[in-house]
XYZ file of C-alpha atoms in Angstrom:
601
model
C 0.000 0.000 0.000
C 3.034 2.332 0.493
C 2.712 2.931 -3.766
C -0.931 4.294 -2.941
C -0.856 6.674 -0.003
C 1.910 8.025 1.823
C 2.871 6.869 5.458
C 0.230 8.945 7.621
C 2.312 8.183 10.366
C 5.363 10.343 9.056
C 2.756 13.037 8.640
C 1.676 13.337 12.008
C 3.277 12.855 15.250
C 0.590 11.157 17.092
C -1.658 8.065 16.527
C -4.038 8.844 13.956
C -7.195 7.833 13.737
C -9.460 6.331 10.356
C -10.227 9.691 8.036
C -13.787 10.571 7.645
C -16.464 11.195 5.193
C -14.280 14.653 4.603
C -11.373 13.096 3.671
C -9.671 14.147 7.230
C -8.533 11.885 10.004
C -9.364 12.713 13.714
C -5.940 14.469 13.921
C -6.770 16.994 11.779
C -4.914 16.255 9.112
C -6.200 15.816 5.169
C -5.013 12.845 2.684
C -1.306 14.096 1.521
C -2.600 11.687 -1.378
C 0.153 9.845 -3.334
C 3.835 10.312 -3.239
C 5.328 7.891 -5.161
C 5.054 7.036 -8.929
C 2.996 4.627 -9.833
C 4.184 1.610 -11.538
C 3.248 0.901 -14.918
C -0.002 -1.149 -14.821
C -0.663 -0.110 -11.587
C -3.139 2.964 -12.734
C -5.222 4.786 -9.795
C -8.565 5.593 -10.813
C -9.976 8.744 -9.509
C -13.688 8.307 -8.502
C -15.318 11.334 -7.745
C -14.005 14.605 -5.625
C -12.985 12.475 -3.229
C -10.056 11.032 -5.050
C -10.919 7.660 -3.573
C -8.525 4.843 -5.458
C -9.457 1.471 -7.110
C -7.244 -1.697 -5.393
C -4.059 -3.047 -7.251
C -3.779 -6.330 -7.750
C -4.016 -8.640 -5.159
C -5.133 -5.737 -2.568
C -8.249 -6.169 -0.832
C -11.296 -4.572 -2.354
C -13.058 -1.588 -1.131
C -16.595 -1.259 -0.272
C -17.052 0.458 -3.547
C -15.457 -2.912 -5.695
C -17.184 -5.027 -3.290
C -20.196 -4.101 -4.579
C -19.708 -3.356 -7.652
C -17.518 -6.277 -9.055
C -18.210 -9.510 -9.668
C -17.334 -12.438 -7.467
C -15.704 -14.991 -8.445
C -14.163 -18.514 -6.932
C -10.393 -18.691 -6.094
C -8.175 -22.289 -8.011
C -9.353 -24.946 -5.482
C -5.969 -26.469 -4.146
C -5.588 -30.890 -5.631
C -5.867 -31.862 -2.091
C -9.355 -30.392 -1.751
C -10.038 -33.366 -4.498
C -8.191 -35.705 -2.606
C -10.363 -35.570 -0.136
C -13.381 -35.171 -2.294
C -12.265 -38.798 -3.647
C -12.554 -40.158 0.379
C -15.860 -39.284 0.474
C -16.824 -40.432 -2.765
C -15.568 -43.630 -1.973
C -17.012 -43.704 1.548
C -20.864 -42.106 0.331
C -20.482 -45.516 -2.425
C -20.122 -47.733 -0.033
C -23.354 -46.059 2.482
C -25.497 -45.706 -0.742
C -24.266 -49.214 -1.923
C -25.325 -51.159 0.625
C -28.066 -48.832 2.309
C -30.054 -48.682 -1.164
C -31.334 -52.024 -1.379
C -32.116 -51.819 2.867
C -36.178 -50.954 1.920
C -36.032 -54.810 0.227
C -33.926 -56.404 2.204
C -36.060 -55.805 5.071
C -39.603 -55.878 3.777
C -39.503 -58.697 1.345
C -39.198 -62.208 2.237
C -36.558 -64.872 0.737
C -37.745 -66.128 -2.834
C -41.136 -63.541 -2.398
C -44.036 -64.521 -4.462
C -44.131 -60.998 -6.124
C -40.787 -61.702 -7.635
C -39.437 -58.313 -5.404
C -36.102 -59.235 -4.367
C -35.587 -59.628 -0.670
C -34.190 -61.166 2.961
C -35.890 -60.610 5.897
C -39.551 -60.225 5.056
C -40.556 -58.102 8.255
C -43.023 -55.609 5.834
C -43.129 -51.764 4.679
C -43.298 -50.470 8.093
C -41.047 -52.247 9.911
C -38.596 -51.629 6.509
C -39.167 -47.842 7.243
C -38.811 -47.773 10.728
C -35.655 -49.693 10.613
C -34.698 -47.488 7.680
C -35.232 -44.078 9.272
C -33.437 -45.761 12.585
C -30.020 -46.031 10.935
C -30.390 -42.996 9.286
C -31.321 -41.392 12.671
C -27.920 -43.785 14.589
C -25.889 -42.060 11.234
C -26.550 -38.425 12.175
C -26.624 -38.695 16.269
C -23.224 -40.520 16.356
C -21.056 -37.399 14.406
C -21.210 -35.716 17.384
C -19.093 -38.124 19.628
C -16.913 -38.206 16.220
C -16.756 -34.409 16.235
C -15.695 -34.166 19.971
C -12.913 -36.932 19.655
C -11.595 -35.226 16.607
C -11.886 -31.446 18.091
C -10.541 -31.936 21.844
C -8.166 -35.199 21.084
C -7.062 -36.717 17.979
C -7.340 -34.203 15.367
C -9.883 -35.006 11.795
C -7.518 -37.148 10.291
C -6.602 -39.445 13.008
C -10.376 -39.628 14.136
C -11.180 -40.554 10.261
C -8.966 -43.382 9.749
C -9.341 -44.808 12.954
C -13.591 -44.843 12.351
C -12.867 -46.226 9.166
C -11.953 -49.800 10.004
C -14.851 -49.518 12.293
C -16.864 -48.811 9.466
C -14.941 -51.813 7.708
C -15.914 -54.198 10.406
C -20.001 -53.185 9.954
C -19.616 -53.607 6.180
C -17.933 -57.183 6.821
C -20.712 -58.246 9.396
C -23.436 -57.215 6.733
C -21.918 -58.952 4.042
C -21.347 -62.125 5.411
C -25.116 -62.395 6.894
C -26.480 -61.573 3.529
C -25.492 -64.783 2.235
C -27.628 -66.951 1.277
C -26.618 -69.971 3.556
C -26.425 -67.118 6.325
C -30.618 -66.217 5.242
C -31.870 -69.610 4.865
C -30.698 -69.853 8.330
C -32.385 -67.326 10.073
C -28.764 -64.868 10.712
C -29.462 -62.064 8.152
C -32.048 -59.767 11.109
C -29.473 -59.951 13.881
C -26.560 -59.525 11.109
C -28.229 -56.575 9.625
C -29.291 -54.830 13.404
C -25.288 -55.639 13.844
C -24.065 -54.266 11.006
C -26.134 -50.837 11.237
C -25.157 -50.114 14.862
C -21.401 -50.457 13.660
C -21.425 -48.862 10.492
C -23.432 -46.187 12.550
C -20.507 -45.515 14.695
C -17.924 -45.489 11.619
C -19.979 -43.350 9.687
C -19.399 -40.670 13.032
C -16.096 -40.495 12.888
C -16.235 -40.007 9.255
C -18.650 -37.685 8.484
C -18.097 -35.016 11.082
C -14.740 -34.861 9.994
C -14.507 -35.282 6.412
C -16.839 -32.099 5.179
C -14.610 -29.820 7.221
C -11.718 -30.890 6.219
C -12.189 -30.427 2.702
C -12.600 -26.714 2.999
C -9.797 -26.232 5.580
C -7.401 -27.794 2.466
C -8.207 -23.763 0.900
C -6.679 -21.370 3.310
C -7.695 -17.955 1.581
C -9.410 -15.673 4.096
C -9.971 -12.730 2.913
C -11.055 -11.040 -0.688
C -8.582 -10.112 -3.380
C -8.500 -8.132 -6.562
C -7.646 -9.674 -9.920
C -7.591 -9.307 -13.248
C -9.305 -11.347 -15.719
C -7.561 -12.259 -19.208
C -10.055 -10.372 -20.591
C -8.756 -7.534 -18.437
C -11.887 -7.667 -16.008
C -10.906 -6.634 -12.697
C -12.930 -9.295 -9.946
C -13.009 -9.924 -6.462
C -11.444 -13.389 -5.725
C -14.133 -14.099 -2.638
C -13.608 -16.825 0.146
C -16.925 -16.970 0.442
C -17.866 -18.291 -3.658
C -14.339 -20.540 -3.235
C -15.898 -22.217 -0.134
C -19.639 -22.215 -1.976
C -18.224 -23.998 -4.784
C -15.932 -26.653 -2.957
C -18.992 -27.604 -1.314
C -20.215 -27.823 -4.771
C -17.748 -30.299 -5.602
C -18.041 -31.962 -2.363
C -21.785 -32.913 -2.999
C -20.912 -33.563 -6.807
C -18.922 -36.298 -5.741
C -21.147 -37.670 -2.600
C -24.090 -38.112 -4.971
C -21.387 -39.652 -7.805
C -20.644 -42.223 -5.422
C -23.989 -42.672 -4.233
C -24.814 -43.893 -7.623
C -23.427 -47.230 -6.474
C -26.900 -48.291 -5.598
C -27.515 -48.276 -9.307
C -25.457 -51.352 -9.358
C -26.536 -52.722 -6.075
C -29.825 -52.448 -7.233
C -29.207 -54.247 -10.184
C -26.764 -57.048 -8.254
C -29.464 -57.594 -5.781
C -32.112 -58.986 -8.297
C -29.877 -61.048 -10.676
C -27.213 -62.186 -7.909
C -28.258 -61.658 -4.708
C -27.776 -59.167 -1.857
C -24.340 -60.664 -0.398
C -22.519 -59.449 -4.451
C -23.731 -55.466 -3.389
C -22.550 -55.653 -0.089
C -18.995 -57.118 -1.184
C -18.915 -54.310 -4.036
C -19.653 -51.960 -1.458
C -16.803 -53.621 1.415
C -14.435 -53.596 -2.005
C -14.904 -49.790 -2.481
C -14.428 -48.330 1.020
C -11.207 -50.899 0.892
C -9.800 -48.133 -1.967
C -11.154 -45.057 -0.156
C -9.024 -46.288 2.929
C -5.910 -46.558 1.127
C -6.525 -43.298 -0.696
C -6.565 -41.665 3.303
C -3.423 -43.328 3.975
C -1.424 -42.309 0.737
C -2.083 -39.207 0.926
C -1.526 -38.648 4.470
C 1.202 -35.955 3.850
C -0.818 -33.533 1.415
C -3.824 -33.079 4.037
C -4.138 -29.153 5.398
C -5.698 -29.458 9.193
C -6.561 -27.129 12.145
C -4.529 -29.597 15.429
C -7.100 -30.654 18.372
C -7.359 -28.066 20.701
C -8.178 -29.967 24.378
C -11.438 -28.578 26.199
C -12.587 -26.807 23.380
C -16.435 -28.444 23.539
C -16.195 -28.113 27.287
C -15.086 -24.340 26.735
C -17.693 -23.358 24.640
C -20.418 -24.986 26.858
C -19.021 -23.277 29.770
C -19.309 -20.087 27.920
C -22.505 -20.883 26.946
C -23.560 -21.194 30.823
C -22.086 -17.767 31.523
C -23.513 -16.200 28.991
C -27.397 -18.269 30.323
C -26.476 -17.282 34.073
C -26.247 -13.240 32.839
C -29.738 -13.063 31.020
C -28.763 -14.809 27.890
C -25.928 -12.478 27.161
C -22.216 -13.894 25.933
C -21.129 -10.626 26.104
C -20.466 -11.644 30.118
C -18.322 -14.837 29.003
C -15.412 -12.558 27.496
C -12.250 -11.618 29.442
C -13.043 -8.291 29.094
C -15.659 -8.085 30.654
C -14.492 -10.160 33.248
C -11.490 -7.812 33.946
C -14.165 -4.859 33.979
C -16.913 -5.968 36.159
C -14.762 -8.687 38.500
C -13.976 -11.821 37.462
C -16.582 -14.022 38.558
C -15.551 -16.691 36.219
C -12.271 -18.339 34.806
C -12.224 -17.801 30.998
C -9.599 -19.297 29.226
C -10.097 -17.963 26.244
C -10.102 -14.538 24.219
C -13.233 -11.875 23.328
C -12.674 -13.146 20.086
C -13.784 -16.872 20.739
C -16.862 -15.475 21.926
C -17.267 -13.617 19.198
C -16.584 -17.108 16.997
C -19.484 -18.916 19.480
C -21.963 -16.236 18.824
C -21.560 -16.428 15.075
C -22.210 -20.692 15.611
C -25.021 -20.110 17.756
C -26.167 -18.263 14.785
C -25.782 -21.091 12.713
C -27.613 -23.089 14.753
C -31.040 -20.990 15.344
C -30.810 -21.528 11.617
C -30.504 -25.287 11.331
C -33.391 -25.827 13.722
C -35.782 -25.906 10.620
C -33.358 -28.476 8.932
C -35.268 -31.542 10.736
C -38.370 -30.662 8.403
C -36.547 -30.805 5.387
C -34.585 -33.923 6.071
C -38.073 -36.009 6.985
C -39.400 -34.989 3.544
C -35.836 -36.209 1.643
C -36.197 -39.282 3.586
C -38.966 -40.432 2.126
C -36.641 -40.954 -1.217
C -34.890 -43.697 0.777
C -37.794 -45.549 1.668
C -41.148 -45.208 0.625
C -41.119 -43.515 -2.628
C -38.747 -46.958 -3.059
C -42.180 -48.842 -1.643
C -44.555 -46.907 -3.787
C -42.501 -48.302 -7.334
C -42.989 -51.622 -5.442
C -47.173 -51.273 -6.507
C -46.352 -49.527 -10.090
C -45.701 -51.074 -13.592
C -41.881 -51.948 -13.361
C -41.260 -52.913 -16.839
C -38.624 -55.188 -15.717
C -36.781 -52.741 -13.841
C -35.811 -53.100 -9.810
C -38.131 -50.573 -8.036
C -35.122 -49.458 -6.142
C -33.244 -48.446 -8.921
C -35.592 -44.798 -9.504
C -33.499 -43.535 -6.364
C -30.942 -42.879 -8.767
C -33.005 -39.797 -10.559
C -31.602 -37.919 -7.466
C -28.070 -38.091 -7.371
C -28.078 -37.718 -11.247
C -29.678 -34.525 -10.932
C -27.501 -33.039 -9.109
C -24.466 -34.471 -10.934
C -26.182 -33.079 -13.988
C -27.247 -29.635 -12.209
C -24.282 -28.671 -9.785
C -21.759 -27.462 -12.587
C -25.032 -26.084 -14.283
C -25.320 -24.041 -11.017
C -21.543 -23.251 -10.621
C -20.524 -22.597 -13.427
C -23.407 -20.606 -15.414
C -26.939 -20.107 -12.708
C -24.767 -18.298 -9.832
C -22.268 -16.734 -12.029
C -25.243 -15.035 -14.245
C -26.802 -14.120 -10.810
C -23.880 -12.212 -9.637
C -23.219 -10.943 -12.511
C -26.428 -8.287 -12.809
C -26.348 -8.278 -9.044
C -28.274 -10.538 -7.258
C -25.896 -12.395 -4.894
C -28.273 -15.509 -3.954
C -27.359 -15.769 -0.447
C -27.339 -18.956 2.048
C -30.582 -17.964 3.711
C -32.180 -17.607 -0.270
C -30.598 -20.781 -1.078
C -31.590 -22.657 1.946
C -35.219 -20.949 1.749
C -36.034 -22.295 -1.957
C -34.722 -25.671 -0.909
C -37.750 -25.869 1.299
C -40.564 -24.764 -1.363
C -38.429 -27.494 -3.728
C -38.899 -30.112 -1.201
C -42.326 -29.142 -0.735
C -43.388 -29.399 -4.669
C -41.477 -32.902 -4.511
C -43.743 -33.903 -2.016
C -46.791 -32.287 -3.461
C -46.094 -34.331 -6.506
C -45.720 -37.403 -4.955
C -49.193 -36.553 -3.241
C -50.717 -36.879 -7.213
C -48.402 -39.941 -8.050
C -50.303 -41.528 -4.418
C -53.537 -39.866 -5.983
C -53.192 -41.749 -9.108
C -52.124 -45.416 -7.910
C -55.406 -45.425 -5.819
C -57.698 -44.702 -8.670
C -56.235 -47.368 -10.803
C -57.027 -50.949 -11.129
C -56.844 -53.354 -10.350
C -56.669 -53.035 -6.781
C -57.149 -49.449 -6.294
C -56.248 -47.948 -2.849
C -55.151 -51.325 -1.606
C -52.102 -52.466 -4.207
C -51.185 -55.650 -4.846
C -53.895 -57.014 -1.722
C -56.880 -57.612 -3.760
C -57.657 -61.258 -5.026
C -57.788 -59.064 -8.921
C -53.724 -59.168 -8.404
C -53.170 -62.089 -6.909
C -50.420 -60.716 -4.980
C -47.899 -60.037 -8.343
C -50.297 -57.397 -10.316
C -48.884 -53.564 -9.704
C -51.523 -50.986 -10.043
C -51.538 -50.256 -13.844
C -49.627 -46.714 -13.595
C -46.128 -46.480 -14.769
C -43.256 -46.268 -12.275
C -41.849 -43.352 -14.726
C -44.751 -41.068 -13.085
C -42.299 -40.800 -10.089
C -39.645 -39.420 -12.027
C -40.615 -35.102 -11.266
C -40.675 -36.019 -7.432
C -36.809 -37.374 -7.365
C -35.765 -34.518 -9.405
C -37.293 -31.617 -7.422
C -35.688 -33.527 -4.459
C -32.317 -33.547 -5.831
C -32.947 -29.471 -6.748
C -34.118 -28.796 -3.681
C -30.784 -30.683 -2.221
C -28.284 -28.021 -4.154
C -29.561 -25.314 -2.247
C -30.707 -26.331 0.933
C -28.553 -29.688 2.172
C -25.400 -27.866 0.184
C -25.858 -24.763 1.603
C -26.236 -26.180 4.666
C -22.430 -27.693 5.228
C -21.296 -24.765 3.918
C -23.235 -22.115 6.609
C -21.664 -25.347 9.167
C -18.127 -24.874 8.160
C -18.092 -20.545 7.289
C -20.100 -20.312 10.476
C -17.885 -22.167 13.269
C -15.005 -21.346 14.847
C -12.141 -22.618 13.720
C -11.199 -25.486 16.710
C -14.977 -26.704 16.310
C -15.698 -26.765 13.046
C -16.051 -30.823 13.488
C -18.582 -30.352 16.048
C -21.036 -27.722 14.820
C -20.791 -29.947 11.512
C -21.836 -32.278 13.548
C -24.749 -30.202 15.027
C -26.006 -29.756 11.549
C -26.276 -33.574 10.495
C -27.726 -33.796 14.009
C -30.565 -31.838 12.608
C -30.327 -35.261 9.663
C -31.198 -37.566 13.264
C -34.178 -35.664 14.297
C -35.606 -35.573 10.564
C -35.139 -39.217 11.102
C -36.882 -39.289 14.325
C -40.099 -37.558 12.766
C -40.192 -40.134 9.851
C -40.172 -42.797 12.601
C -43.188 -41.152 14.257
C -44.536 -41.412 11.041
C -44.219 -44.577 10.187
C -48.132 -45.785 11.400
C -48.873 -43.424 8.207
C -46.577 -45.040 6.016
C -49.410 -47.577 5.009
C -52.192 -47.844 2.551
C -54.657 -46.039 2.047
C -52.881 -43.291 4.660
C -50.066 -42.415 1.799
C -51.631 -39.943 0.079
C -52.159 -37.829 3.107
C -48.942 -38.355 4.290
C -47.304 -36.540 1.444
C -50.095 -34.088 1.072
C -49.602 -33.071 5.072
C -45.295 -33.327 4.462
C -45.697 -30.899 1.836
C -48.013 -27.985 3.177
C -45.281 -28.839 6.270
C -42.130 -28.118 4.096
C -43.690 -25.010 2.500
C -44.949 -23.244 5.506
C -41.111 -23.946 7.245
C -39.884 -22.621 4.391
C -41.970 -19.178 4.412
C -41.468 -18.806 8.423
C -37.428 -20.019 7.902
C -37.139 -16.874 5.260
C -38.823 -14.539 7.768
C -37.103 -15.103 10.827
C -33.357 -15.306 8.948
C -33.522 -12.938 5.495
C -31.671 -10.365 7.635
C -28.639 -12.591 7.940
C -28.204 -12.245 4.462
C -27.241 -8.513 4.895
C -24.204 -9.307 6.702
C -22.835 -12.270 5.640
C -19.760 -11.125 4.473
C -19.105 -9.390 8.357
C -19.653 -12.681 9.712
C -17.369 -14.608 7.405
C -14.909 -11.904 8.434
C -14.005 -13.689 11.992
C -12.356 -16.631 10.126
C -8.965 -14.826 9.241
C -8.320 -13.675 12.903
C -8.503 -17.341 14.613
C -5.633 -19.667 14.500
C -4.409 -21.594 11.017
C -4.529 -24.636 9.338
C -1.389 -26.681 9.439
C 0.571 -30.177 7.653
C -1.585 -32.816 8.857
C 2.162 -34.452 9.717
C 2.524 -31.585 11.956
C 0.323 -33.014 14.370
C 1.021 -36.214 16.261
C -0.779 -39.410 15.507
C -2.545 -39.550 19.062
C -3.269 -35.458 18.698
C -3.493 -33.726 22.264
C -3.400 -36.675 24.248
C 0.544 -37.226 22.846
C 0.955 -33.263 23.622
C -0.044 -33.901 26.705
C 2.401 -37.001 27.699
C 5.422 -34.858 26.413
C 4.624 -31.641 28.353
C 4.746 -34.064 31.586
């Protein structure tokens, strides 16, 4: 900055305070303006009387550029991808062998209806079980979270889960066998294998979505120059946006898989899914371990949960207000409390609190996308097939959002932006909702029209007309609009989501308030359980009719209590570049804190 304005503090003796509106700071004193000649391609831009100056390159904007150039996303660093690959591998594997669950459960061995399946327990006890593990999923990333924040660090708590994981995924496969079926182990197997794969999936998935955005360590907006010579803001906030993007391109790539288990389960049988699955998280395991050395982390800080729950109290026992739980306050009033900590990490706690009055409308939205995984899987079950396994239409999701995420990135947003409509979280998040709510609306009419067609009417395939193997005579195609508003409605609210998570947190807990927003996964979960006596016919239809006006009015009341977080976004993102920095993930030792804390003894 020394080619822009001269030293102030050579002009005046004393410290000088910012210059106002008149070009003057509080000393006194007016703008000397520039003293030095300015390089070639360099070229201040007077704007106005004020002589205020455009950034160089690589400066930080002013408010002026921030709100008049365009945004763009900063080069995503390789090992952002590396990672990226981890979870695609790990998300193949959950899909995989999680896709053909609805079956596997509520179809018996050999069924007469020619429906592949295990256990034969029935649709609701398919669902229940169903919306169970995805409930055990999304409880246990907290413990995850806590183990990785305070102790071992994200990496260490990731590959340690993972053989966990492994073990689950070994228990399920061999109790899916047919030998292991016939005699009666497959139930007990499959309770097994979802309580342990539960618990791997916590260490994993707390972890993993943070540490894909702490691999990109820009904080703070930059100019540059286009080769078109258009000057744009490189923005944090778009580069995190879009390696979310890419984060949730390659979950739903990998949850593809249950295309194939779909497909294995009918011609081979349900152990060849499961091993395809155990074979793929195999690869995303060694793909952690090779590339140990290229990982960017943020080291385990020791108390840090049990810090910010303490400051929590403090803030609870002074009228609700955190402003009591900073040191500075403290010092001012008499410390009544220990506070080891800054005002800043108060700050930081505020800003997740935040976060969280805003996922507490998440639970709605994750009962309505649940009902992809199980009974939109149950209501193919009574349509015309055409030869096709009814758990295969699933897949209409995840390729819509392969299809539409660069279709977003690279051309919706960017048009957006570009005549000045920024399309922030609380926007996003908001027409997620109303997306989830026309998917369910729709699904109401698919109900609508399966009960008024023969030849068993609101009662399929339980009237002596079928015989037990005659679908209602509407074409499983009709459910194709409800998967794809689903898998819309997932770019901008479930996306949007880990990324207001990660921007949101402090830095030594981003792993646990991740974990607070899949939490918010559980209790959708939780509510589909409750609903499982309506998962039934003739009770569908108003199921998805009462979901629907559900999702829509969260949606309206979510946009009214948040839109005004939208104004200062860019103030709360702020906080990120003053806490403490990433590191080498070989710059913290394999048992994290807990080996700090045997050397310092």
């Amino acid at each position: 900055m020394s080619e822009r304005v001269a030293n102030l503090a050579e002009v005046h003796a004393t410290e000088v305070q910012p210059r106002d509106e008149k070009n003057e700071d509080m000393a006194g004193g007016t703008d000397p303006g520039p003293v030095e000649t300015v390089p070639a391609g360099k070229e201040m831009q007077l704007a106005g009387e004020t002589g205020s100056l455009s950034s160089y390159e690589g400066d930080e904007p002013t408010e002026e550029e921030k709100a008049t150039l365009r945004h763009v996303a900063d080069k995503l660093p390789w090992s952002a991808f590396l990672v990226a690959m981890i979870e695609l591998c790990e998300r193949f594997a959950y899909y995989g062998l999680s896709g053909p669950f609805q079956n596997y459960i509520q179809n018996s061995y050999h069924d007469p209806s020619g429906v592949p399946g295990a256990i034969g327990k029935g649709q609701q006890a398919a669902t229940g079980l169903n919306d169970f593990f995805q409930f055990w999923c999304y409880v246990t990333p907290i413990g995850g979270a806590i183990i990785a924040d305070q102790y071992l660090g994200k990496y260490n708590t990731i590959l340690y889960f993972a053989f966990i994981y492994l073990v689950g995924i070994i228990v399920l496969f061999c109790t899916s066998l047919p030998v292991a079926i016939e005699n009666g182990a497959s139930f007990g197997g499959l309770i097994a294998a979802m309580i342990i794969i539960g618990i791997g999936t916590g260490g994993i998935k707390s972890n993993v979505s943070p540490l894909i955005a702490e691999q990109y360590r820009g904080t703070h907006m930059t100019i540059r120059t286009e080769k078109n010579g258009e000057r744009v803001i490189v923005d944090p906030g778009v580069t995190i946006q879009r390696i979310y993007m890419v984060f949730y391109l390659c979950i739903n790539v990998g949850s593809l898989s249950s295309i194939a288990t779909t497909e294995m389960e009918k011609n081979i049988g349900f152990w060849s899914a499961y091993l395809l699955c155990l074979c793929m998280f195999v690869v995303g395991i060694l793909v952690l371990i090779a590339g140990r050395r290229f990982y960017i982390v943020r080291p385990p800080k020791g108390s840090v949960v049990l810090n910010a729950f303490k400051a929590m109290w403090i803030g609870l026992m002074n009228g609700f207000r955190m402003e009591a739980a900073k040191p500075s306050y403290q010092e001012e009033y008499g410390r009544k409390y220990k506070t080891p900590w800054n005002d800043l990490y108060i700050e930081e706690i505020k800003r997740a609190l935040l976060a969280c009055q805003v996922f507490a409308f998440y639970p709605i939205y994750w009962v309505v996308y649940s009902q992809m995984l199980n009974n939109f899987i149950s209501q193919a079950a009574v349509m015309e097939l055409h030869g096709i396994p009814n758990d295969i239409m699933q897949n209409i999701d995840p390729i819509t959002i392969i299809i539409f995420i660069p279709i977003c990135d690279y051309f919706f947003y960017p048009a957006l932006r570009k005549i000045g409509i920024k399309f922030k979280p609380i926007t996003r998040i908001t027409w997620g909702f109303f997306l989830g709510a026309a998917s369910m609306a729709y699904a109401a009419i698919v109900q609508h029209l399966i009960y008024a067609a023969p030849p068993c009417y609101n009662a399929p395939l339980a009237c002596d007309a079928s015989g037990g193997t005659e679908p209602n005579h509407v074409h499983v195609a009709v459910q194709t609009p409800a998967y794809l508003l689903i898998g819309l409605s997932e770019i901008f609210a479930s996306i949007t989501g880990l990324e207001y998570a990660f921007t949101k947190a402090p830095p030594s807990m981003k792993s646990f308030v991740m974990s607070m927003f899949l939490l918010t996964n559980a209790f959708g979960s939780a509510l589909g359980i409750a609903l499982t006596p309506t998962a039934v016919d003739p009770k569908l239809l108003d199921m998805y009719a009462g979901l629907a006006a559900a999702a829509l009015v969260a949606g309206i009341v979510f946009w009214l209590l948040f839109r005004r977080l939208n104004a200062v976004e860019e103030s709360l993102n702020e906080l990120e570049d003053k806490g403490e920095k990433a590191v080498g993930v070989n710059e913290i030792p394999a048992a994290g804190v807990l080996a700090n804390k045997a050397t310092d003894v």
